[in-house]
PDB file of C-alpha atoms in Angstrom:
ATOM      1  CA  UNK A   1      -9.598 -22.520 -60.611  1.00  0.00           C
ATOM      2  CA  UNK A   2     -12.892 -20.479 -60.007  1.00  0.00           C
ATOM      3  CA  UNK A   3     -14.723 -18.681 -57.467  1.00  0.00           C
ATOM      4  CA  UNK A   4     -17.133 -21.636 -56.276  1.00  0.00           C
ATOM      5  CA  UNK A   5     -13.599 -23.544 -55.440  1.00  0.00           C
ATOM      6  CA  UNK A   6     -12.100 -20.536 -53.177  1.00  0.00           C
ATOM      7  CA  UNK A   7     -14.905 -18.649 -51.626  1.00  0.00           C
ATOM      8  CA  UNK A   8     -16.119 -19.041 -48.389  1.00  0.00           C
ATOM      9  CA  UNK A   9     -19.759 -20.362 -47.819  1.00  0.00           C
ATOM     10  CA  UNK A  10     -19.789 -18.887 -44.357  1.00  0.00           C
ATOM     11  CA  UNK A  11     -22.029 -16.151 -45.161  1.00  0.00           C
ATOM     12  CA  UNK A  12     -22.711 -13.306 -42.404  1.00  0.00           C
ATOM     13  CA  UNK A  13     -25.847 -11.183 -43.169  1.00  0.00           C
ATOM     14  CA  UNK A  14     -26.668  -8.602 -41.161  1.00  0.00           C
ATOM     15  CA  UNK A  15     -29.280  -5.838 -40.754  1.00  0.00           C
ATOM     16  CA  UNK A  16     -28.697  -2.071 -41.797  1.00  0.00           C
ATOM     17  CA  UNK A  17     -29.374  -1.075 -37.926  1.00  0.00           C
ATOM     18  CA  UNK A  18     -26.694  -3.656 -36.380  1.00  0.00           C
ATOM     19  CA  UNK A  19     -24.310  -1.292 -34.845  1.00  0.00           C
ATOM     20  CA  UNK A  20     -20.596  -1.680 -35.660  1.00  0.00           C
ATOM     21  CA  UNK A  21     -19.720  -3.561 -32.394  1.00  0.00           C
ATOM     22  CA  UNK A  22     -22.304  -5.755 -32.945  1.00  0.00           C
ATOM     23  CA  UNK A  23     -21.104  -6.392 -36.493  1.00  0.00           C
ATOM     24  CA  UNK A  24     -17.316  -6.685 -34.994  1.00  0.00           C
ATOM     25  CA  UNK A  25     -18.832  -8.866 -32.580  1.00  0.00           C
ATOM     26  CA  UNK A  26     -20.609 -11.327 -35.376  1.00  0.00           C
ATOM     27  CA  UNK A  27     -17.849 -11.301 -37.806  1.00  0.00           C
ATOM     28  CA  UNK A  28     -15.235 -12.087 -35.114  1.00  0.00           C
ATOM     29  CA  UNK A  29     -17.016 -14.892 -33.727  1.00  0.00           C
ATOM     30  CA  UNK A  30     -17.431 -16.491 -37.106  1.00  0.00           C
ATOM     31  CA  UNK A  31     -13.520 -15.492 -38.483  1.00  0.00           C
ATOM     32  CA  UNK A  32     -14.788 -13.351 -41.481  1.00  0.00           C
ATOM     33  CA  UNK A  33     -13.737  -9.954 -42.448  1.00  0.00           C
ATOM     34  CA  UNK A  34     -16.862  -8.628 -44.103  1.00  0.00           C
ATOM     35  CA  UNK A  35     -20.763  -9.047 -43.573  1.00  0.00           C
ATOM     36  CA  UNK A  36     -23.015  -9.147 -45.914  1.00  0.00           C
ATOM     37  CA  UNK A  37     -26.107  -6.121 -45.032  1.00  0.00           C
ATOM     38  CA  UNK A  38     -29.164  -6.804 -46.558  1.00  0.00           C
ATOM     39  CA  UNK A  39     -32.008  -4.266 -46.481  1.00  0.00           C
ATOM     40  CA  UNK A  40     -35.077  -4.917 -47.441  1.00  0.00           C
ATOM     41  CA  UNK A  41     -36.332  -1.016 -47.351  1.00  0.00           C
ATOM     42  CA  UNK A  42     -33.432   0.155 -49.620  1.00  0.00           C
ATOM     43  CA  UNK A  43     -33.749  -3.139 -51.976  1.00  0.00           C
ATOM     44  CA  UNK A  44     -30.510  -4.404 -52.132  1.00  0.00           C
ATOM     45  CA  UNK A  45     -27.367  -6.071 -50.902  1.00  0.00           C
ATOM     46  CA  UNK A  46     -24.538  -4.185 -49.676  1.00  0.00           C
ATOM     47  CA  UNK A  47     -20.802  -5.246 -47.288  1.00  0.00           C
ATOM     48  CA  UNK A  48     -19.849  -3.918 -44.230  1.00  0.00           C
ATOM     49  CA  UNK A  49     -15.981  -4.726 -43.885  1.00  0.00           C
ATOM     50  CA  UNK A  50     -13.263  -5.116 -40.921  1.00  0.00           C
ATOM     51  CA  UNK A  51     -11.956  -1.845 -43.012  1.00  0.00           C
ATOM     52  CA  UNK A  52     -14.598   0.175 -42.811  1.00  0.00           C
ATOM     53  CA  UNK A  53     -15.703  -0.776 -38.746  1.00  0.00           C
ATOM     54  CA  UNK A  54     -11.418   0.061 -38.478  1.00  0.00           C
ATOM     55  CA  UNK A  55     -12.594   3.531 -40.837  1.00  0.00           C
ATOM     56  CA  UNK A  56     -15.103   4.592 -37.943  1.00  0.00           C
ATOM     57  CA  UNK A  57     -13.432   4.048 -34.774  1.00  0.00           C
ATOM     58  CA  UNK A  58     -10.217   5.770 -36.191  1.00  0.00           C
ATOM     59  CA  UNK A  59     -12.614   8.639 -36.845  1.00  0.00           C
ATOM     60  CA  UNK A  60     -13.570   8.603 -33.217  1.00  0.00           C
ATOM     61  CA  UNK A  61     -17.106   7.174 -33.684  1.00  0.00           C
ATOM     62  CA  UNK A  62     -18.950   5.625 -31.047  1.00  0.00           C
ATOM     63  CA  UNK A  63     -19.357   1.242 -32.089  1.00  0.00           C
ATOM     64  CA  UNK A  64     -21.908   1.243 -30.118  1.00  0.00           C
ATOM     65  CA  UNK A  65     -24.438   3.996 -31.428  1.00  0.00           C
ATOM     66  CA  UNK A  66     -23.026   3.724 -35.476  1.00  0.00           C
ATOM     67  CA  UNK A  67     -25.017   1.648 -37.657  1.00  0.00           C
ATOM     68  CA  UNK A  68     -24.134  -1.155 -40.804  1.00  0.00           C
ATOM     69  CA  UNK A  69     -25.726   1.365 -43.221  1.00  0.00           C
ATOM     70  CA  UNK A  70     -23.804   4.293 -42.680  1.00  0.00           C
ATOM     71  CA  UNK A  71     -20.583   2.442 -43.485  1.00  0.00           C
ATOM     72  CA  UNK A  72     -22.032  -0.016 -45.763  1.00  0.00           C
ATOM     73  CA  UNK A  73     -20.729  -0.196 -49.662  1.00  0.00           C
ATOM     74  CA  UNK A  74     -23.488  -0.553 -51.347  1.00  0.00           C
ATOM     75  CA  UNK A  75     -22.136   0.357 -55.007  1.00  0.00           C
ATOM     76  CA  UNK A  76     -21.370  -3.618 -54.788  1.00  0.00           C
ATOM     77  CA  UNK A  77     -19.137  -5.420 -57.554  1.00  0.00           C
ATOM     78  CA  UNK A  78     -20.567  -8.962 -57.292  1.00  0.00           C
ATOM     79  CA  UNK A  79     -19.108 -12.203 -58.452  1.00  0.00           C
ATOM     80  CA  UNK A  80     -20.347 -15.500 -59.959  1.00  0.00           C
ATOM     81  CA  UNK A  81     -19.452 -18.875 -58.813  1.00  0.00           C
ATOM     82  CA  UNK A  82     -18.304 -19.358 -62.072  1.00  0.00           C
ATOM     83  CA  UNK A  83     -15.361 -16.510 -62.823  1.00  0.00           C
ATOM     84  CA  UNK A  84     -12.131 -17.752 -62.485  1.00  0.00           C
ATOM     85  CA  UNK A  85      -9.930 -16.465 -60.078  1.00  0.00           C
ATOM     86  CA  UNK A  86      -8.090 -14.229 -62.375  1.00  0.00           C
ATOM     87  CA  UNK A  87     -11.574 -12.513 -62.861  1.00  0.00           C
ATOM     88  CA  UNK A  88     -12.312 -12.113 -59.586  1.00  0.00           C
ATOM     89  CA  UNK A  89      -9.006 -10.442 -58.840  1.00  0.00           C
ATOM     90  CA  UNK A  90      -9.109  -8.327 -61.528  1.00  0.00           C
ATOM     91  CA  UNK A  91     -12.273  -6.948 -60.213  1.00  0.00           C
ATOM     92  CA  UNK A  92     -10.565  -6.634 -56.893  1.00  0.00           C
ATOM     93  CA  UNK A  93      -7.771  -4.782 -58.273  1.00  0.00           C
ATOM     94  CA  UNK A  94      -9.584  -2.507 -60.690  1.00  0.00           C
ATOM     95  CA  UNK A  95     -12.201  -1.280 -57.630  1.00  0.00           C
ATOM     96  CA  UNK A  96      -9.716  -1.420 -54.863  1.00  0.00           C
ATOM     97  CA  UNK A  97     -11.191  -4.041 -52.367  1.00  0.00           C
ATOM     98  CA  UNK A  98     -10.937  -7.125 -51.023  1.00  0.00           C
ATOM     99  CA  UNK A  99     -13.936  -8.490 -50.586  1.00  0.00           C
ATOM    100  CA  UNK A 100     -16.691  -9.892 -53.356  1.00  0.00           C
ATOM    101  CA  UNK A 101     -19.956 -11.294 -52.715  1.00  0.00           C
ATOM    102  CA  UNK A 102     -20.634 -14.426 -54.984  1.00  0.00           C
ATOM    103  CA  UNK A 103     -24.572 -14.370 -56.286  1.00  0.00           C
ATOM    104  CA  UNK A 104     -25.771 -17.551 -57.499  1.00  0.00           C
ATOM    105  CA  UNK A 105     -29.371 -16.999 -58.645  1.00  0.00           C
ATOM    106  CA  UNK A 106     -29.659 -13.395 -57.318  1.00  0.00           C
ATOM    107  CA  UNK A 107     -28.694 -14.957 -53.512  1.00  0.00           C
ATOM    108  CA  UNK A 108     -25.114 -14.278 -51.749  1.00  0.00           C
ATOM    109  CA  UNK A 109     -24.166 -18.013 -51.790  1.00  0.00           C
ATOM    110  CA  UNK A 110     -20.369 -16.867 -50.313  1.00  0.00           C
ATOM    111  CA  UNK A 111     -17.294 -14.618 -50.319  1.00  0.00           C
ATOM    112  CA  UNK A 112     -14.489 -14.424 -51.843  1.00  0.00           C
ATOM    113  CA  UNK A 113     -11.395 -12.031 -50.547  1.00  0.00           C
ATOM    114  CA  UNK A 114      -7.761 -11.912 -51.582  1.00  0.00           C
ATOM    115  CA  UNK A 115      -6.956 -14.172 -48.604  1.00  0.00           C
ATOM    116  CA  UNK A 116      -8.474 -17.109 -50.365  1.00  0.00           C
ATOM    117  CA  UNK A 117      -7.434 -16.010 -53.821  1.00  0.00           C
ATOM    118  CA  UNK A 118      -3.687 -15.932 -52.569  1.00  0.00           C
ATOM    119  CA  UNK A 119      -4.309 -19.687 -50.673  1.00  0.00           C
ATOM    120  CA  UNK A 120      -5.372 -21.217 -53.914  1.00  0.00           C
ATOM    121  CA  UNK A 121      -2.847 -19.486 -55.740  1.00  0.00           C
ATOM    122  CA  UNK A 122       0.136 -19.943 -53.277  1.00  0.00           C
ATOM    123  CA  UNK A 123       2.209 -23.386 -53.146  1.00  0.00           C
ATOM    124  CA  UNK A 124       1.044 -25.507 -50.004  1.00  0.00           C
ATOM    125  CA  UNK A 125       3.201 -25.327 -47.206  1.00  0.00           C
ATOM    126  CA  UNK A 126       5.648 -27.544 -46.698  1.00  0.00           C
ATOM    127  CA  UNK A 127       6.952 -28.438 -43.136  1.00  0.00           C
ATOM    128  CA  UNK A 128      10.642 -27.531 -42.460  1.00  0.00           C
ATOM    129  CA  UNK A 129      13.171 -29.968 -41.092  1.00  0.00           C
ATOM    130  CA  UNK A 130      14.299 -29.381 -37.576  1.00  0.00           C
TER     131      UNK A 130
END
C-alpha cells in the first residue's frame, strides 16, 4: 500500500504569526493533529503539531501571544505519494515523529501520521456478538 492510499488530503496551512490557540483552534475544528506553516519570508514549508502546541503550554507559555514559527519544525522530512507505507514509517521511526507532509510537485497535497499507517495496516474491525 502507499502513501497516496493512507494520507489525509485535509490539508491545514497556516501562517508563521497564527498563535498556538488559534492553530489548536483550526486543527481541532478540522480533526487533524498537525498544520502545515508556510512562510513565504523564510521560503519554505514547515509543521506545527498537537505535540509541540502540548510542548508550550506545559512550559507555561501564553496560546494566545506564542506564534506557529517559534514551535514550528522546519528541518521537515517530506514524503511522496508514491513511498510505500513501510517507507514512510521508516522515516517516522528513524526521525522520531509522527507526522509527514506528502509533496506532489513541490505542493503539500496531504499528511500522513502513524494513525493512518496503523488503520491500513491493522485488520478491520469486526463487530462482536452480544
Amino acid at each position: 500500500m502507499l502513501v497516496r492510499d493512507a494520507m489525509s488530503t485535509v490539508v491545514l496551512t497556516i501562517g508563521p504569526t497564527h498563535t498556538l490557540r488559534q492553530a489548536a483552534a483550526l486543527m481541532s475544528a478540522r480533526k487533524v493533529g498537525a498544520a502545515v506553516v508556510h512562510d513565504p519570508d523564510a521560503g519554505g514549508i514547515g509543521i506545527l503539531t498537537e505535540r509541540d502546541i502540548l510542548n508550550s503550554v506545559g512550559l507555561g507559555q501564553d496560546p494566545d501571544t506564542e506564534r506557529a514559527h517559534a514551535h514550528t519544525t522546519t528541518d521537515v522530512v517530506f514524503a511522496a505519494p508514491a513511498w510505500t507505507l513501510v517507507e514512510a514509517a521508516g522515516a517516522m521511526t528513524h526521525g522520531g515523529f509522527r507526522h509527514l507532509i506528502v509533496l506532489d510537485g513541490g505542493e503539500p497535497t496531504g499528511i500522513v501520521s502513524v494513525r493512518d499507517i496503523i488503520r491500513c495496516w491493522a485488520p478491520a474491525r469486526q463487530q462482536v456478538p452480544a
